[in-house]
PDB file of C-alpha atoms in Angstrom:
ATOM      1  CA  MET A   1     -11.172 -73.709 -10.226  1.00 51.00           C
ATOM      2  CA  THR A   2      -8.493 -74.098  -7.556  1.00 55.00           C
ATOM      3  CA  LEU A   3      -5.844 -71.267  -7.565  1.00 45.00           C
ATOM      4  CA  SER A   4      -2.320 -71.994  -6.576  1.00 53.00           C
ATOM      5  CA  MET A   5      -0.324 -69.846  -4.090  1.00 52.00           C
ATOM      6  CA  SER A   6       1.568 -68.225  -6.811  1.00 58.00           C
ATOM      7  CA  ASP A   7      -1.590 -66.905  -8.633  1.00 49.00           C
ATOM      8  CA  LEU A   8      -2.766 -65.633  -5.253  1.00 44.00           C
ATOM      9  CA  LYS A   9       0.410 -63.794  -4.804  1.00 51.00           C
ATOM     10  CA  GLN A  10       0.354 -62.384  -8.226  1.00 58.00           C
ATOM     11  CA  ARG A  11      -3.356 -61.015  -7.760  1.00 51.00           C
ATOM     12  CA  ARG A  12      -2.430 -59.483  -4.482  1.00 56.00           C
ATOM     13  CA  LYS A  13       0.651 -57.617  -6.031  1.00 58.00           C
ATOM     14  CA  LYS A  14      -1.566 -56.455  -8.823  1.00 55.00           C
ATOM     15  CA  GLY A  15      -4.289 -55.318  -6.384  1.00 55.00           C
ATOM     16  CA  GLU A  16      -1.726 -53.388  -4.239  1.00 57.00           C
ATOM     17  CA  ARG A  17      -0.386 -51.744  -7.276  1.00 63.00           C
ATOM     18  CA  GLY A  18      -3.920 -50.759  -8.379  1.00 61.00           C
ATOM     19  CA  ALA A  19      -4.525 -49.261  -4.839  1.00 66.00           C
ATOM     20  CA  ALA A  20      -1.258 -47.354  -4.832  1.00 68.00           C
ATOM     21  CA  LEU A  21      -2.030 -45.947  -8.215  1.00 71.00           C
ATOM     22  CA  LEU A  22      -5.404 -45.032  -7.065  1.00 73.00           C
ATOM     23  CA  GLU A  23      -4.035 -43.192  -3.782  1.00 74.00           C
ATOM     24  CA  PHE A  24      -1.270 -41.411  -5.904  1.00 70.00           C
ATOM     25  CA  ALA A  25      -4.040 -40.164  -8.444  1.00 77.00           C
ATOM     26  CA  ILE A  26      -6.097 -38.975  -5.372  1.00 81.00           C
ATOM     27  CA  ALA A  27      -3.017 -37.243  -3.720  1.00 80.00           C
ATOM     28  CA  ILE A  28      -1.574 -35.414  -6.588  1.00 80.00           C
ATOM     29  CA  PRO A  29      -4.443 -33.071  -7.154  1.00 78.00           C
ATOM     30  CA  ILE A  30      -4.149 -32.246  -3.377  1.00 77.00           C
ATOM     31  CA  PHE A  31      -0.495 -31.726  -3.520  1.00 74.00           C
ATOM     32  CA  ILE A  32      -0.730 -29.425  -6.486  1.00 76.00           C
ATOM     33  CA  GLY A  33      -3.377 -27.426  -4.705  1.00 73.00           C
ATOM     34  CA  LEU A  34      -1.252 -27.035  -1.652  1.00 78.00           C
ATOM     35  CA  LEU A  35       1.552 -25.900  -3.747  1.00 77.00           C
ATOM     36  CA  LEU A  36      -0.677 -23.337  -5.459  1.00 72.00           C
ATOM     37  CA  LEU A  37      -1.932 -22.077  -2.159  1.00 73.00           C
ATOM     38  CA  ILE A  38       1.660 -21.604  -0.914  1.00 74.00           C
ATOM     39  CA  PHE A  39       2.658 -19.776  -4.129  1.00 70.00           C
ATOM     40  CA  ASP A  40      -0.412 -17.521  -3.676  1.00 70.00           C
ATOM     41  CA  ALA A  41       0.338 -16.988  -0.083  1.00 70.00           C
ATOM     42  CA  GLY A  42       3.706 -15.921  -0.817  1.00 71.00           C
ATOM     43  CA  LEU A  43       2.799 -13.417  -3.537  1.00 71.00           C
ATOM     44  CA  GLY A  44       0.052 -12.042  -1.309  1.00 71.00           C
ATOM     45  CA  TYR A  45       2.716 -11.449   1.542  1.00 74.00           C
ATOM     46  CA  SER A  46       4.915 -10.006  -0.899  1.00 75.00           C
ATOM     47  CA  ALA A  47       2.218  -7.549  -2.148  1.00 77.00           C
ATOM     48  CA  SER A  48       1.269  -6.905   1.505  1.00 80.00           C
ATOM     49  CA  ARG A  49       4.904  -6.004   2.438  1.00 84.00           C
ATOM     50  CA  THR A  50       5.179  -3.561  -0.502  1.00 84.00           C
ATOM     51  CA  SER A  51       2.080  -1.795   0.578  1.00 88.00           C
ATOM     52  CA  SER A  52       3.248  -1.325   4.078  1.00 91.00           C
ATOM     53  CA  SER A  53       6.754  -0.233   2.850  1.00 93.00           C
ATOM     54  CA  ALA A  54       5.232   2.293   0.395  1.00 93.00           C
ATOM     55  CA  ALA A  55       2.966   3.856   2.792  1.00 95.00           C
ATOM     56  CA  ARG A  56       5.902   4.389   5.466  1.00 95.00           C
ATOM     57  CA  SER A  57       8.106   5.735   2.713  1.00 96.00           C
ATOM     58  CA  ALA A  58       5.479   8.155   1.442  1.00 97.00           C
ATOM     59  CA  ALA A  59       4.501   9.379   4.833  1.00 97.00           C
ATOM     60  CA  ARG A  60       8.145   9.998   5.958  1.00 97.00           C
ATOM     61  CA  VAL A  61       8.825  11.895   2.703  1.00 97.00           C
ATOM     62  CA  GLY A  62       5.564  14.038   3.094  1.00 97.00           C
ATOM     63  CA  ALA A  63       6.378  14.702   6.989  1.00 96.00           C
ATOM     64  CA  LEU A  64      10.015  15.799   6.058  1.00 96.00           C
ATOM     65  CA  SER A  65       8.889  18.002   3.291  1.00 96.00           C
ATOM     66  CA  GLY A  66       7.005  20.262   5.877  1.00 93.00           C
ATOM     67  CA  GLU A  67       5.485  23.365   4.551  1.00 94.00           C
ATOM     68  CA  LEU A  68       7.127  22.859   0.996  1.00 95.00           C
ATOM     69  CA  ARG A  69       4.649  23.627  -1.647  1.00 96.00           C
ATOM     70  CA  ASP A  70       5.304  20.387  -3.349  1.00 96.00           C
ATOM     71  CA  ALA A  71       5.164  18.193  -0.090  1.00 97.00           C
ATOM     72  CA  ASP A  72       2.114  16.165  -1.561  1.00 98.00           C
ATOM     73  CA  PHE A  73       3.935  15.736  -4.735  1.00 97.00           C
ATOM     74  CA  ARG A  74       6.892  14.281  -3.130  1.00 97.00           C
ATOM     75  CA  ALA A  75       4.904  11.891  -1.088  1.00 97.00           C
ATOM     76  CA  LEU A  76       2.973  10.677  -4.170  1.00 97.00           C
ATOM     77  CA  ASP A  77       6.212  10.413  -6.153  1.00 96.00           C
ATOM     78  CA  ALA A  78       7.437   7.855  -3.452  1.00 95.00           C
ATOM     79  CA  LEU A  79       4.382   5.789  -4.013  1.00 94.00           C
ATOM     80  CA  ARG A  80       4.795   5.902  -7.805  1.00 93.00           C
ATOM     81  CA  ALA A  81       8.437   4.662  -7.220  1.00 91.00           C
ATOM     82  CA  ALA A  82       7.058   1.524  -5.548  1.00 88.00           C
ATOM     83  CA  TYR A  83       3.948   0.893  -7.827  1.00 88.00           C
ATOM     84  CA  GLY A  84       4.803   2.751 -11.089  1.00 86.00           C
ATOM     85  CA  ALA A  85       2.875   5.282 -12.864  1.00 80.00           C
ATOM     86  CA  SER A  86      -0.031   2.861 -13.484  1.00 71.00           C
ATOM     87  CA  GLY A  87      -0.363   2.333  -9.567  1.00 69.00           C
ATOM     88  CA  SER A  88       0.318  -1.537 -10.098  1.00 67.00           C
ATOM     89  CA  GLU A  89       3.528  -2.977  -8.506  1.00 57.00           C
ATOM     90  CA  GLY A  90       3.363  -5.558 -11.716  1.00 52.00           C
ATOM     91  CA  GLN A  91       1.374  -8.442 -12.931  1.00 45.00           C
ATOM     92  CA  ASP A  92       0.020 -10.666 -10.081  1.00 47.00           C
ATOM     93  CA  SER A  93       0.651  -7.711  -7.759  1.00 64.00           C
ATOM     94  CA  ALA A  94      -1.307  -5.347  -5.696  1.00 74.00           C
ATOM     95  CA  VAL A  95      -2.896  -2.235  -7.528  1.00 85.00           C
ATOM     96  CA  LEU A  96      -3.337   0.895  -5.627  1.00 90.00           C
ATOM     97  CA  GLY A  97      -6.855   2.245  -5.191  1.00 92.00           C
ATOM     98  CA  THR A  98      -7.032   5.398  -2.798  1.00 95.00           C
ATOM     99  CA  ILE A  99      -4.423   7.532  -1.499  1.00 97.00           C
ATOM    100  CA  ILE A 100      -4.929   9.864   1.487  1.00 98.00           C
ATOM    101  CA  VAL A 101      -2.404  12.343   2.841  1.00 98.00           C
ATOM    102  CA  TYR A 102      -4.040  13.489   6.251  1.00 96.00           C
ATOM    103  CA  LYS A 103      -3.396  15.371   9.502  1.00 94.00           C
ATOM    104  CA  SER A 104      -3.216  13.375  12.515  1.00 91.00           C
ATOM    105  CA  ASP A 105      -2.398  13.860  16.018  1.00 82.00           C
ATOM    106  CA  PRO A 106      -0.830  12.247  19.146  1.00 75.00           C
ATOM    107  CA  ASP A 107      -4.314  11.370  20.754  1.00 79.00           C
ATOM    108  CA  ASN A 108      -5.210   9.234  17.541  1.00 78.00           C
ATOM    109  CA  PRO A 109      -4.061   5.782  19.083  1.00 72.00           C
ATOM    110  CA  ASN A 110      -3.903   4.134  15.742  1.00 84.00           C
ATOM    111  CA  GLY A 111      -3.334   6.708  13.265  1.00 88.00           C
ATOM    112  CA  ALA A 112      -6.372   6.139  11.126  1.00 91.00           C
ATOM    113  CA  PRO A 113      -7.361   8.960   8.661  1.00 93.00           C
ATOM    114  CA  PRO A 114     -10.729  10.796   9.653  1.00 91.00           C
ATOM    115  CA  ALA A 115     -13.646   8.857   8.388  1.00 91.00           C
ATOM    116  CA  GLY A 116     -14.639  11.649   6.123  1.00 94.00           C
ATOM    117  CA  CYS A 117     -11.451  11.407   4.220  1.00 96.00           C
ATOM    118  CA  LEU A 118     -12.119   8.069   2.832  1.00 94.00           C
ATOM    119  CA  ALA A 119     -14.648   9.587   0.522  1.00 93.00           C
ATOM    120  CA  ALA A 120     -13.214  13.008  -0.413  1.00 96.00           C
ATOM    121  CA  SER A 121     -10.786  15.798   0.495  1.00 97.00           C
ATOM    122  CA  VAL A 122     -11.667  17.653   3.725  1.00 97.00           C
ATOM    123  CA  PRO A 123     -10.570  21.106   4.245  1.00 96.00           C
ATOM    124  CA  ASN A 124      -7.604  21.459   6.741  1.00 93.00           C
ATOM    125  CA  MET A 125      -7.533  17.712   7.378  1.00 94.00           C
ATOM    126  CA  CYS A 126      -6.822  15.749   4.298  1.00 96.00           C
ATOM    127  CA  ASN A 127      -6.137  15.426   0.603  1.00 98.00           C
ATOM    128  CA  THR A 128      -7.609  12.347  -1.175  1.00 98.00           C
ATOM    129  CA  TYR A 129      -6.374  11.139  -4.433  1.00 97.00           C
ATOM    130  CA  ASP A 130      -7.379   8.374  -6.704  1.00 94.00           C
ATOM    131  CA  ALA A 131      -4.236   6.109  -7.850  1.00 92.00           C
ATOM    132  CA  SER A 132      -4.885   7.379 -11.497  1.00 92.00           C
ATOM    133  CA  ILE A 133      -2.970  10.642 -10.390  1.00 94.00           C
ATOM    134  CA  LEU A 134       0.168   8.785 -10.625  1.00 93.00           C
ATOM    135  CA  ASN A 135      -0.318   8.666 -14.539  1.00 91.00           C
ATOM    136  CA  SER A 136       0.047  12.378 -14.797  1.00 88.00           C
ATOM    137  CA  LEU A 137       2.014  13.231 -11.743  1.00 92.00           C
ATOM    138  CA  THR A 138       4.183  16.330 -12.314  1.00 94.00           C
ATOM    139  CA  PRO A 139       5.723  19.026 -10.072  1.00 95.00           C
ATOM    140  CA  GLU A 140       3.809  21.702 -12.005  1.00 95.00           C
ATOM    141  CA  THR A 141       0.443  20.083 -10.884  1.00 94.00           C
ATOM    142  CA  PHE A 142       1.510  20.940  -7.379  1.00 96.00           C
ATOM    143  CA  ALA A 143       2.795  24.405  -7.851  1.00 96.00           C
ATOM    144  CA  GLY A 144      -0.270  26.681  -8.148  1.00 95.00           C
ATOM    145  CA  VAL A 145      -0.602  29.355  -5.269  1.00 96.00           C
ATOM    146  CA  THR A 146      -2.813  32.197  -4.773  1.00 95.00           C
ATOM    147  CA  GLU A 147      -2.972  35.242  -2.235  1.00 92.00           C
ATOM    148  CA  VAL A 148      -5.530  35.180   0.526  1.00 83.00           C
ATOM    149  CA  ASP A 149      -5.470  38.259   2.658  1.00 87.00           C
ATOM    150  CA  GLY A 150      -1.936  38.885   1.938  1.00 89.00           C
ATOM    151  CA  VAL A 151      -1.154  35.093   2.757  1.00 90.00           C
ATOM    152  CA  THR A 152       0.269  32.844   0.068  1.00 94.00           C
ATOM    153  CA  THR A 153      -1.624  29.438  -0.108  1.00 94.00           C
ATOM    154  CA  CYS A 154      -2.450  26.769  -2.705  1.00 96.00           C
ATOM    155  CA  ASP A 155      -4.437  27.500  -5.579  1.00 96.00           C
ATOM    156  CA  PRO A 156      -8.079  26.289  -4.999  1.00 95.00           C
ATOM    157  CA  ALA A 157      -7.800  24.324  -8.358  1.00 95.00           C
ATOM    158  CA  SER A 158      -4.744  22.332  -7.090  1.00 96.00           C
ATOM    159  CA  PRO A 159      -5.377  18.760  -6.041  1.00 96.00           C
ATOM    160  CA  ASP A 160      -3.841  19.310  -2.567  1.00 97.00           C
ATOM    161  CA  ALA A 161      -5.682  22.504  -1.911  1.00 97.00           C
ATOM    162  CA  ALA A 162      -7.837  20.926   0.895  1.00 97.00           C
ATOM    163  CA  TRP A 163      -4.927  20.589   3.232  1.00 96.00           C
ATOM    164  CA  CYS A 164      -2.450  22.874   1.725  1.00 96.00           C
ATOM    165  CA  PRO A 165       1.174  22.145   2.521  1.00 96.00           C
ATOM    166  CA  LEU A 166       1.917  25.998   2.692  1.00 95.00           C
ATOM    167  CA  ASP A 167      -0.317  25.941   5.746  1.00 93.00           C
ATOM    168  CA  ARG A 168       1.044  23.224   7.639  1.00 93.00           C
ATOM    169  CA  ARG A 169       3.460  25.034   9.919  1.00 89.00           C
ATOM    170  CA  ASP A 170       0.471  25.945  11.812  1.00 81.00           C
ATOM    171  CA  ASP A 171       0.031  22.412  12.461  1.00 72.00           C
ATOM    172  CA  ASN A 172       3.641  21.870  13.865  1.00 69.00           C
ATOM    173  CA  SER A 173       2.282  19.843  16.781  1.00 69.00           C
ATOM    174  CA  GLU A 174       0.602  17.585  14.267  1.00 86.00           C
ATOM    175  CA  PHE A 175       1.591  14.586  12.398  1.00 93.00           C
ATOM    176  CA  LEU A 176       1.291  13.617   8.718  1.00 95.00           C
ATOM    177  CA  GLY A 177      -0.239  10.350   7.694  1.00 96.00           C
ATOM    178  CA  VAL A 178      -0.529   8.529   4.349  1.00 97.00           C
ATOM    179  CA  TYR A 179      -3.131   5.952   3.989  1.00 97.00           C
ATOM    180  CA  ILE A 180      -3.329   3.553   0.910  1.00 96.00           C
ATOM    181  CA  THR A 181      -5.815   0.930  -0.097  1.00 94.00           C
ATOM    182  CA  SER A 182      -4.848  -1.722  -2.826  1.00 90.00           C
ATOM    183  CA  VAL A 183      -6.320  -4.730  -4.209  1.00 86.00           C
ATOM    184  CA  TYR A 184      -4.305  -8.244  -4.909  1.00 81.00           C
ATOM    185  CA  ASP A 185      -5.746 -10.461  -7.294  1.00 76.00           C
ATOM    186  CA  THR A 186      -4.899 -14.060  -6.670  1.00 70.00           C
ATOM    187  CA  THR A 187      -2.992 -16.001  -9.198  1.00 64.00           C
ATOM    188  CA  THR A 188      -4.569 -19.313  -8.841  1.00 64.00           C
ATOM    189  CA  GLY A 189      -8.177 -18.294  -7.374  1.00 60.00           C
ATOM    190  CA  ILE A 190      -8.185 -21.027  -4.926  1.00 58.00           C
ATOM    191  CA  GLU A 191      -8.237 -18.970  -2.014  1.00 56.00           C
ATOM    192  CA  SER A 192     -10.326 -16.033  -3.155  1.00 59.00           C
ATOM    193  CA  ASP A 193     -10.721 -13.786  -6.197  1.00 65.00           C
ATOM    194  CA  ALA A 194      -8.750 -10.949  -4.472  1.00 70.00           C
ATOM    195  CA  PHE A 195      -7.586  -9.501  -1.046  1.00 77.00           C
ATOM    196  CA  ASP A 196      -8.216  -6.141  -0.055  1.00 85.00           C
ATOM    197  CA  LEU A 197      -5.027  -4.434   1.618  1.00 88.00           C
ATOM    198  CA  GLU A 198      -5.003  -1.265   3.786  1.00 92.00           C
ATOM    199  CA  ASP A 199      -1.816   0.389   4.972  1.00 94.00           C
ATOM    200  CA  ARG A 200      -1.021   3.476   6.685  1.00 95.00           C
ATOM    201  CA  ALA A 201       2.019   5.183   8.486  1.00 95.00           C
ATOM    202  CA  VAL A 202       2.138   8.445  10.379  1.00 95.00           C
ATOM    203  CA  PHE A 203       5.233  10.717  11.140  1.00 94.00           C
ATOM    204  CA  ALA A 204       5.704  14.021  12.867  1.00 92.00           C
ATOM    205  CA  LEU A 205       5.699  17.063  10.715  1.00 93.00           C
ATOM    206  CA  TYR A 206       9.143  18.682  10.286  1.00 92.00           C
ATOM    207  CA  PHE A 207       9.865  22.331   9.764  1.00 90.00           C
ATOM    208  CA  ALA A 208      13.239  23.927   9.111  1.00 83.00           C
ATOM    209  CA  PRO A 209      14.083  26.559  11.782  1.00 83.00           C
ATOM    210  CA  GLU A 210      12.932  30.048  10.782  1.00 72.00           C
ATOM    211  CA  PRO A 211      15.774  32.388  10.316  1.00 71.00           C
ATOM    212  CA  ILE A 212      16.501  34.669  13.274  1.00 70.00           C
ATOM    213  CA  GLY A 213      16.537  38.435  12.322  1.00 59.00           C
ATOM    214  CA  ILE A 214      19.423  40.389  13.122  1.00 55.00           C
ATOM    215  CA  ALA A 215      18.589  43.654  14.698  1.00 50.00           C
ATOM    216  CA  GLU A 216      19.898  46.644  12.761  1.00 50.00           C
ATOM    217  CA  GLY A 217      22.328  49.239  14.225  1.00 50.00           C
ATOM    218  CA  GLY A 218      24.337  48.478  17.207  1.00 47.00           C
ATOM    219  CA  GLU A 219      27.964  49.377  17.968  1.00 43.00           C
TER     220      GLU A 219
END
């Protein structure tokens, strides 16, 4: 059977259309996958920025609170402002894990918290919290005091008793740091099930000048 030139051209056109459709069918899933990766990367970047900004805000507030009894409450409240009482910024966002308010110093090159603080509070060094504390965060929780040898300090039952804010003036050459961990659950699951985020910030402790006594008597 002899095919005319017109028949050959029609078959060629049909073959080209079929190849184009096949290439399109292959390209579409790849294109959609790239879009999802870009979408996830954008949300992950936003979660990372939130984590970094929240750590800086909390550390700044804690450092400026100096020796105020509720210094840790104020730092934690700054985190709650960023993440909410549940410790989660919102759906498809980072969820807080560990929160550490710790003492640092100029010789610490990267401002990292002491290794022991990652597991629990360490006396005169750090207060370690679980993000669940944001659910019941109240000033009264951080108001308890007790007398030790005539010196007022934090009540031993208080969550910030290990590194009591009332004792921090003795550390006026030191720095206060806030370290937080969080987990970002990816939306698409293409890259990974979740990303572990860590952020910290350190600021110099600030204390209001002590009042200068005025000598009695005189002319």
